[in-house]
Amino acid sequence: MSRNWKEAAVAQKESYLDKLIPFLSINSIEDLTTASEGKPFGEGVAQALEYLLKLGEADGFATKNLDGYAGYVEYGEGEEEIGVLVHVDVVTVGEGWTTPPFEPDIRDGKIYARGAIDDKGPALAAYFALKLLKDSGLPISKRIRLIIGTDEESGWLCMQHYTKVEKLPEVGFSPDASFPMIHAEKGQINPTLAIAPRIASNDSSSWNLLSFASGDQGNSVPEKAVAIVSLPAAADDEQAIRDLQESFQMHLFAHGVTGEVIPGGDGSLRFFAKGLPAHGMEPFKGKNAGTIMASFLNRLPFAGSDRTFLNLLSDVLHEDYYGEKLGLACADEATGRLTVNAGILTYDRNEGGSVRLNIRYPATINPEEYVEKLKERAPQLDVTIASLRTSRSHYVPKDHPVIQTLSRVYTNHTGEEATLLSSGGATYAKSLKAGVAFGPLFPGKKSMAHLTDEYAEIDDLLRAMAIYAEAMYELAK
Ligand SMILES: [Zn+2]
């Protein structure tokens, strides 16, 4: 039996918008100040979760609230289960909205609100898809569970709790990224390298790096850097300082960034650099203020741990986006090259240095091997590994039935080949062993997730609804 899911979804337009507007009107930013028993992420998030569960109840589905951490709406019977993973929490709103972020506004076929595309709009489209399937009366042999998370934008505690009280299905998809589908995601190694303080000489005859600070998040390219340096008496004259200022400017200019050197008047100099921030999974898109500054300072005759710190930043980490100088370079077909971001770089003459890296490794390599390589490399760099956190990668092979099925459905609806995509970061689908991120953003459309004036195109949400309905049917029949 074939069914026109597209027509069925388009017929839901009014009813969908009727339900979407109040849903988007709930401010579901995590707010721990209003957290309480059964509402671990605050009132708004709890309300948004209840909203979907109530809809499910009213439409005759089995529903359950899992202590406010997550919930589900379920359809069908059978041992086997298909998971569809959505979330109701949203990120903060920032400034500059044309219309208030929690007063949904429709302009030009787009609905504007925080959560319109990430992820309440798609979550409700998936809910409607489940309802279309139920109303169609088509026989299915598995259960389909719409799993509703509440902490996707922060710590994924929702999924942690879910696995404590329920068993996550192995197979499914998550409407929280892009079409056609993302089947592979890099994993992460997050080491902090420590440099012990070794003050070579503290007298006025040498250059001293008093302090250095750049970056505040491991997974972002540092935008700013500040260093305080003390000069040897011999170099502390106006002409020498002017020369230094000039060569620093040339260095910054050559790297396409800005900054300055300001004499402290007490034999010290303050160096400032302003780079270009970028996401840590794409360090090559930014300009790392810290390593750019260090690659200048490293020309000056520092010694001891000053030198160790600057060497590491300048000779190893500066523009080493793919871990070549770190000795970690590798790549795979699914997710491409390993990347390295030097995210937090600090040094204090008395306390030593600390360098926090965010390494993203290809989905199909064994991270242990690379952790070992890093451990071997550390003594050569005169550093110790103070801490190290890894998170696993995610990979569903191309020939897995879930990919075959979703590809077919996608092609049916769009006439386009379902090219498989990969991601440098984690999508919600990673929670399921054989889970892929499947929509809602169509190729070529701009992602407005997390941005000011977030919107979703209503026709695209309806297209996604039809695709999800057919996907649910095909996976569960
Ligand atoms: Zn999301």
Coordinates of C-alpha atoms and ligand atoms in Angstrom, one line a residue:
M1 CA 0.0 0.0 0.0
S2 CA 1.4 3.4 -0.9
R3 CA 0.3 6.6 0.6
N4 CA 0.8 10.2 -0.2
W5 CA 2.5 11.4 2.9
K6 CA 3.3 14.7 1.3
E7 CA -0.4 15.5 0.8
A8 CA -1.3 14.2 4.2
A9 CA 1.4 16.5 5.8
V10 CA 0.3 19.6 3.9
A11 CA -3.3 19.0 5.0
Q12 CA -2.0 19.3 8.6
K13 CA -0.6 22.8 8.1
E14 CA -3.2 24.8 10.1
S15 CA -3.4 22.2 12.8
Y16 CA 0.3 22.1 13.1
L17 CA 0.7 25.8 13.3
D18 CA -2.1 26.0 15.9
K19 CA 0.0 23.6 18.1
L20 CA 3.4 25.1 17.2
I21 CA 2.7 28.7 18.2
P22 CA 1.9 28.0 21.9
F23 CA 4.8 25.4 22.0
L24 CA 7.3 28.0 20.8
S25 CA 5.8 30.6 23.2
I26 CA 7.1 28.6 26.2
N27 CA 10.5 30.0 27.2
S28 CA 12.3 26.7 27.6
I29 CA 15.8 28.0 28.2
E30 CA 17.4 25.9 31.0
D31 CA 16.9 27.9 34.3
L32 CA 18.3 26.1 37.3
T33 CA 16.9 28.9 39.6
T34 CA 13.4 27.5 39.1
A35 CA 14.5 23.8 39.2
S36 CA 12.6 21.5 41.6
E37 CA 11.7 17.9 42.1
G38 CA 10.6 16.5 38.7
K39 CA 11.8 19.7 37.0
P40 CA 15.5 19.4 37.0
F41 CA 16.1 22.1 34.3
G42 CA 13.5 24.6 35.6
E43 CA 9.9 25.6 34.9
G44 CA 10.1 26.4 31.2
V45 CA 11.8 23.2 30.1
A46 CA 9.3 21.2 32.3
Q47 CA 6.4 23.0 30.7
A48 CA 7.6 22.4 27.2
L49 CA 8.1 18.7 27.9
E50 CA 4.6 18.4 29.4
Y51 CA 3.2 20.2 26.4
L52 CA 4.2 17.5 24.0
L53 CA 3.3 14.7 26.4
K54 CA -0.2 16.2 26.9
L55 CA -0.7 16.4 23.1
G56 CA 0.3 12.7 22.9
E57 CA -2.1 11.8 25.7
A58 CA -5.0 13.6 24.1
D59 CA -4.3 11.9 20.8
G60 CA -4.4 8.5 22.4
F61 CA -0.7 7.6 22.5
A62 CA 1.1 5.9 25.4
T63 CA 3.2 8.6 27.1
K64 CA 5.5 8.8 30.0
N65 CA 7.4 11.6 31.9
L66 CA 10.7 10.3 33.2
D67 CA 11.2 12.5 36.3
G68 CA 11.3 15.6 34.2
Y69 CA 14.6 14.6 32.5
A70 CA 13.0 13.2 29.4
G71 CA 9.7 11.7 28.2
Y72 CA 8.3 9.7 25.4
V73 CA 5.3 9.3 23.2
E74 CA 4.9 5.8 21.9
Y75 CA 2.9 4.1 19.1
G76 CA 2.7 0.5 18.1
E77 CA 3.5 -2.9 19.6
G78 CA 6.2 -5.4 19.5
E79 CA 9.6 -6.2 20.9
E80 CA 11.6 -4.1 18.6
E81 CA 11.7 -0.4 18.9
I82 CA 12.6 2.5 16.7
G83 CA 13.7 5.7 18.4
V84 CA 13.1 9.3 17.1
L85 CA 15.1 11.7 19.2
V86 CA 14.0 15.3 19.7
H87 CA 14.6 18.0 22.4
V88 CA 12.5 20.8 23.8
D89 CA 15.2 22.9 25.5
V90 CA 16.5 26.0 23.7
V91 CA 19.6 28.1 23.9
T92 CA 19.7 31.7 25.3
V93 CA 18.4 34.4 23.0
G94 CA 20.9 37.3 23.0
E95 CA 20.0 40.7 21.6
G96 CA 18.7 42.3 18.4
W97 CA 15.6 40.3 17.7
T98 CA 13.1 41.8 15.2
T99 CA 10.2 40.3 17.2
P100 CA 10.4 38.9 20.7
P101 CA 11.9 35.4 20.6
F102 CA 9.1 33.8 22.6
E103 CA 6.3 35.5 20.6
P104 CA 6.3 33.5 17.4
D105 CA 5.8 35.6 14.3
I106 CA 5.1 34.4 10.8
R107 CA 6.6 36.5 8.0
D108 CA 7.2 35.4 4.4
G109 CA 6.4 31.8 5.0
K110 CA 8.8 31.6 7.9
I111 CA 8.1 31.3 11.6
Y112 CA 10.4 33.3 13.7
A113 CA 11.0 32.2 17.3
R114 CA 13.8 30.7 19.5
G115 CA 13.4 27.0 18.9
A116 CA 11.7 27.2 15.5
I117 CA 14.4 25.1 13.8
D118 CA 16.3 23.9 16.9
D119 CA 14.5 21.9 17.9
K120 CA 10.8 22.5 18.8
G121 CA 9.6 23.0 15.2
P122 CA 11.1 19.7 14.0
A123 CA 10.1 18.0 17.3
L124 CA 6.4 18.8 16.7
A125 CA 6.8 17.9 13.0
A126 CA 8.0 14.4 14.1
Y127 CA 5.1 14.2 16.6
F128 CA 2.7 15.0 13.7
A129 CA 4.4 12.4 11.6
L130 CA 3.7 9.8 14.3
K131 CA 0.1 10.9 14.4
L132 CA -0.2 10.7 10.6
L133 CA 1.1 7.2 10.7
K134 CA -1.3 6.2 13.5
D135 CA -4.3 7.8 11.7
S136 CA -3.3 6.0 8.4
G137 CA -4.1 2.7 10.1
L138 CA -1.1 1.1 8.3
P139 CA 0.1 -2.0 10.0
I140 CA 3.5 -1.8 11.7
S141 CA 5.4 -4.6 13.6
K142 CA 7.6 -2.5 15.8
R143 CA 7.1 0.2 18.4
I144 CA 8.0 3.8 17.5
R145 CA 9.1 5.9 20.4
L146 CA 9.4 9.7 20.1
I147 CA 11.9 10.4 22.8
I148 CA 11.9 13.9 24.1
G149 CA 15.0 15.2 25.7
T150 CA 15.3 18.4 27.8
D151 CA 19.0 19.0 28.2
E152 CA 20.5 18.7 24.7
E153 CA 21.9 22.2 24.7
S154 CA 23.8 21.7 27.9
G155 CA 25.0 18.5 29.4
W156 CA 22.9 15.7 27.9
L157 CA 21.9 14.7 31.4
C158 CA 18.5 13.9 30.0
M159 CA 19.9 11.0 28.0
Q160 CA 22.0 9.9 30.9
H161 CA 18.9 9.7 33.1
Y162 CA 17.0 8.0 30.3
T163 CA 19.5 5.2 30.2
K164 CA 19.2 4.8 33.9
V165 CA 15.4 4.3 33.9
E166 CA 14.8 3.0 30.4
K167 CA 16.7 1.3 27.7
L168 CA 17.5 3.4 24.6
P169 CA 16.5 1.8 21.3
E170 CA 19.5 0.9 19.1
V171 CA 18.1 2.1 15.8
G172 CA 16.5 5.4 14.8
F173 CA 17.0 9.0 13.8
S174 CA 17.1 12.4 15.2
P175 CA 15.5 15.4 13.5
D176 CA 18.0 17.9 15.0
A177 CA 20.5 18.7 12.2
S178 CA 20.5 18.4 8.4
F179 CA 19.2 16.4 5.5
P180 CA 20.1 14.1 3.8
M181 CA 21.7 12.5 6.9
I182 CA 24.8 12.6 9.2
H183 CA 26.1 9.1 9.8
A184 CA 29.5 9.8 11.2
E185 CA 30.8 12.1 13.9
K186 CA 34.3 12.7 15.2
G187 CA 35.2 11.9 18.8
Q188 CA 37.2 14.1 21.1
I189 CA 40.4 14.0 23.1
N190 CA 40.7 16.9 25.5
P191 CA 44.1 17.0 27.2
T192 CA 45.5 19.7 29.5
L193 CA 49.2 19.9 29.1
A194 CA 51.1 21.3 32.1
I195 CA 54.5 23.0 32.2
A196 CA 56.3 23.2 35.5
P197 CA 57.7 26.6 36.5
R198 CA 61.4 26.7 36.1
I199 CA 62.6 30.2 36.6
A200 CA 65.9 30.4 34.8
S201 CA 67.0 33.7 36.2
N202 CA 65.0 36.4 37.7
D203 CA 67.4 39.2 37.4
S204 CA 67.2 42.3 35.3
S205 CA 69.7 41.0 32.8
S206 CA 67.2 38.7 31.1
W207 CA 63.9 38.6 29.3
N208 CA 61.1 37.3 31.6
L209 CA 57.6 36.1 30.6
L210 CA 55.6 37.2 33.7
S211 CA 52.2 36.0 32.5
F212 CA 50.3 35.0 29.4
A213 CA 46.5 34.4 29.0
S214 CA 44.6 33.5 25.9
G215 CA 41.2 31.8 25.4
D216 CA 38.6 30.7 27.9
Q217 CA 37.0 27.6 26.3
G218 CA 38.7 24.5 25.0
N219 CA 36.5 24.2 22.1
S220 CA 36.8 27.7 20.7
V221 CA 39.7 29.4 18.9
P222 CA 41.0 32.1 21.3
E223 CA 40.0 35.6 20.2
K224 CA 42.3 37.5 22.5
A225 CA 45.8 37.2 24.1
V226 CA 47.6 39.2 26.7
A227 CA 51.2 38.8 27.8
I228 CA 53.3 40.7 30.3
V229 CA 57.0 40.6 29.7
S230 CA 59.8 42.2 31.7
L231 CA 62.8 43.6 29.7
P232 CA 66.5 43.3 30.6
A233 CA 67.9 46.7 31.5
A234 CA 70.0 46.7 28.4
A235 CA 66.9 46.5 26.1
D236 CA 64.9 49.0 28.0
D237 CA 65.4 52.1 25.9
E238 CA 62.9 54.0 23.8
Q239 CA 64.3 53.1 20.4
A240 CA 64.5 49.4 21.2
I241 CA 60.9 49.4 22.4
R242 CA 59.8 51.3 19.2
D243 CA 61.5 48.7 17.1
L244 CA 59.8 45.9 19.0
Q245 CA 56.4 47.6 18.6
E246 CA 57.0 47.9 14.9
S247 CA 58.1 44.3 14.4
F248 CA 55.1 43.1 16.5
Q249 CA 52.8 45.1 14.2
M250 CA 54.4 43.6 11.1
H251 CA 54.0 40.1 12.6
L252 CA 50.3 40.7 13.4
F253 CA 49.7 42.2 10.0
A254 CA 51.2 39.2 8.3
H255 CA 48.7 37.0 10.2
G256 CA 45.8 39.3 9.4
V257 CA 45.1 40.3 13.0
T258 CA 45.5 43.3 15.2
G259 CA 47.1 44.3 18.5
E260 CA 49.6 46.5 20.3
V261 CA 52.5 46.7 22.7
I262 CA 52.2 49.1 25.6
P263 CA 55.2 49.9 27.8
G264 CA 54.4 49.6 31.5
G265 CA 57.0 52.3 32.5
D266 CA 58.5 49.9 35.0
G267 CA 60.6 47.8 32.6
S268 CA 57.6 45.8 31.6
L269 CA 55.7 45.5 28.3
R270 CA 52.1 44.5 27.8
F271 CA 51.3 42.7 24.5
F272 CA 47.8 42.5 23.2
A273 CA 46.5 40.6 20.2
K274 CA 43.1 40.2 18.8
G275 CA 42.4 37.2 16.5
L276 CA 39.3 35.7 15.0
P277 CA 37.2 33.3 17.1
A278 CA 35.9 30.1 15.5
H279 CA 34.4 26.8 16.6
G280 CA 37.0 24.4 17.9
M281 CA 36.0 21.7 15.4
E282 CA 37.1 24.1 12.6
P283 CA 40.3 25.7 14.0
F284 CA 41.5 26.6 10.5
K285 CA 38.6 29.0 10.2
G286 CA 39.8 31.2 13.0
K287 CA 43.0 33.1 13.9
N288 CA 44.4 32.0 17.2
A289 CA 45.4 35.1 19.0
G290 CA 47.4 33.1 21.6
T291 CA 49.6 31.1 19.2
I292 CA 50.1 34.1 16.9
M293 CA 51.4 36.2 19.8
A294 CA 53.6 33.3 21.1
S295 CA 55.1 32.9 17.7
F296 CA 56.3 36.5 17.9
L297 CA 57.5 36.3 21.5
N298 CA 59.4 33.2 20.8
R299 CA 61.9 35.2 18.8
L300 CA 63.0 37.0 22.0
P301 CA 65.7 35.4 24.2
F302 CA 63.5 33.8 26.9
A303 CA 64.8 30.9 28.9
G304 CA 63.6 28.1 31.3
S305 CA 59.9 27.4 31.4
D306 CA 59.2 30.7 29.7
R307 CA 60.9 29.2 26.7
T308 CA 59.2 25.8 27.1
F309 CA 55.8 27.4 27.1
L310 CA 56.5 29.7 24.1
N311 CA 58.1 26.9 22.1
L312 CA 55.1 24.7 22.5
L313 CA 52.7 27.4 21.4
S314 CA 54.9 28.7 18.6
D315 CA 56.8 25.7 17.2
V316 CA 54.2 23.0 17.7
L317 CA 50.7 24.3 18.1
H318 CA 50.8 27.5 15.9
E319 CA 48.7 26.7 12.8
D320 CA 49.1 23.0 13.5
Y321 CA 45.4 22.5 12.7
Y322 CA 45.8 18.8 11.7
G323 CA 48.1 17.7 14.5
E324 CA 51.1 17.2 12.2
K325 CA 53.7 18.7 14.5
L326 CA 52.1 17.1 17.4
G327 CA 52.6 13.8 15.7
L328 CA 48.9 12.9 15.6
A329 CA 47.9 13.5 12.0
C330 CA 45.4 11.0 10.6
A331 CA 42.2 10.9 8.6
D332 CA 39.4 8.6 7.5
E333 CA 37.0 8.6 4.6
A334 CA 33.9 9.2 6.6
T335 CA 34.9 12.2 8.7
G336 CA 38.2 13.5 7.3
R337 CA 41.3 14.7 9.1
L338 CA 42.0 14.9 12.9
T339 CA 41.9 18.5 14.0
V340 CA 43.6 20.2 16.9
N341 CA 42.5 23.4 18.6
A342 CA 44.6 25.2 21.2
G343 CA 41.8 26.6 23.3
I344 CA 43.1 27.8 26.6
L345 CA 46.7 29.0 27.0
T346 CA 47.9 30.4 30.3
Y347 CA 51.2 30.9 31.9
D348 CA 52.4 32.4 35.2
R349 CA 56.0 32.6 36.0
N350 CA 55.5 31.2 39.5
E351 CA 52.9 28.7 38.8
G352 CA 53.9 27.4 35.3
G353 CA 51.9 26.9 32.2
S354 CA 48.7 25.2 31.1
V355 CA 47.5 24.4 27.6
R356 CA 44.1 23.0 27.0
L357 CA 43.7 21.2 23.6
N358 CA 40.5 20.1 21.9
I359 CA 41.4 17.3 19.5
R360 CA 38.7 15.9 17.2
Y361 CA 39.6 12.5 15.9
P362 CA 38.2 10.7 12.8
A363 CA 35.2 8.5 13.6
T364 CA 36.7 5.1 12.6
I365 CA 40.1 5.4 14.3
N366 CA 41.0 4.0 17.8
P367 CA 41.5 7.0 20.1
E368 CA 43.6 4.9 22.6
E369 CA 46.3 4.7 20.0
Y370 CA 46.4 8.5 19.7
V371 CA 46.3 9.1 23.5
E372 CA 49.4 6.8 23.6
K373 CA 51.1 8.8 20.9
L374 CA 50.4 12.0 22.9
K375 CA 51.8 10.4 26.1
E376 CA 55.0 9.5 24.2
R377 CA 55.3 12.9 22.8
A378 CA 54.8 14.8 26.1
P379 CA 58.3 14.3 27.6
Q380 CA 59.9 15.5 24.3
L381 CA 57.9 18.7 24.6
D382 CA 58.9 19.0 28.3
V383 CA 55.2 18.9 29.4
T384 CA 53.1 16.6 31.5
I385 CA 49.5 15.6 30.8
A386 CA 47.6 17.0 33.8
S387 CA 44.2 15.7 32.7
L388 CA 42.7 14.0 29.7
R389 CA 39.1 13.5 28.8
T390 CA 37.9 11.6 25.8
S391 CA 34.5 11.2 24.2
R392 CA 33.7 8.5 21.7
S393 CA 33.0 9.0 18.1
H394 CA 29.9 7.8 16.3
Y395 CA 29.7 5.8 13.1
V396 CA 26.9 4.0 11.3
P397 CA 28.2 2.1 8.3
K398 CA 26.8 3.0 4.9
D399 CA 25.3 -0.4 4.4
H400 CA 23.4 -0.4 7.7
P401 CA 19.6 -1.0 7.0
V402 CA 18.7 2.3 8.7
I403 CA 20.8 4.2 6.2
Q404 CA 19.4 2.2 3.3
T405 CA 15.8 2.9 4.4
L406 CA 16.2 6.6 5.2
S407 CA 18.1 7.2 1.9
R408 CA 15.3 5.6 -0.1
V409 CA 12.7 7.7 1.7
Y410 CA 14.7 10.9 1.3
T411 CA 15.1 10.2 -2.5
N412 CA 11.4 9.4 -2.8
H413 CA 10.5 12.8 -1.5
T414 CA 13.2 15.0 -2.9
G415 CA 14.3 13.3 -6.1
E416 CA 17.8 13.9 -4.9
E417 CA 20.5 11.3 -4.0
A418 CA 20.9 11.0 -0.2
T419 CA 24.6 11.8 0.1
L420 CA 25.9 10.9 3.5
L421 CA 27.3 13.7 5.7
S422 CA 29.7 13.7 8.6
S423 CA 30.2 16.1 11.5
G424 CA 33.1 17.4 13.5
G425 CA 30.8 17.7 16.5
A426 CA 28.2 15.5 18.1
T427 CA 24.6 15.4 17.1
Y428 CA 21.8 14.0 19.3
A429 CA 21.7 10.9 17.1
K430 CA 24.9 9.8 18.8
S431 CA 22.7 8.6 21.7
L432 CA 21.5 5.7 19.6
K433 CA 23.9 3.0 18.6
A434 CA 22.7 3.0 15.0
G435 CA 21.2 6.5 15.0
V436 CA 21.6 9.1 12.3
A437 CA 20.8 12.8 12.3
F438 CA 18.1 13.1 9.7
G439 CA 17.0 16.7 8.8
P440 CA 15.3 19.0 9.3
L441 CA 17.5 21.5 7.4
F442 CA 17.4 20.9 3.6
P443 CA 20.6 21.2 1.6
G444 CA 21.5 24.8 0.7
K445 CA 19.3 26.3 3.4
K446 CA 20.9 28.5 6.0
S447 CA 21.0 27.1 9.5
M448 CA 19.4 29.6 11.9
A449 CA 20.0 27.5 15.0
H450 CA 21.3 29.5 18.0
L451 CA 21.2 32.7 16.0
T452 CA 19.3 36.0 16.5
D453 CA 16.0 35.9 14.5
E454 CA 16.0 32.1 14.4
Y455 CA 13.4 30.9 12.0
A456 CA 12.1 27.8 10.2
E457 CA 10.5 27.8 6.8
I458 CA 7.0 26.4 7.3
D459 CA 6.8 24.5 4.0
D460 CA 10.1 22.9 4.9
L461 CA 8.8 21.7 8.3
L462 CA 5.8 20.2 6.4
R463 CA 8.1 18.5 3.9
A464 CA 10.1 17.2 6.9
M465 CA 6.9 16.0 8.5
A466 CA 6.0 13.9 5.4
I467 CA 9.6 12.5 5.2
Y468 CA 9.5 11.5 8.9
A469 CA 6.1 9.9 8.6
E470 CA 7.2 7.7 5.7
A471 CA 10.5 7.0 7.5
M472 CA 8.8 5.9 10.6
Y473 CA 6.5 3.6 8.6
E474 CA 9.3 2.1 6.5
L475 CA 11.5 1.5 9.6
A476 CA 8.6 0.0 11.7
K477 CA 6.6 -1.9 9.1
Ligands
ZN1 ZN 19.2 20.9 18.7

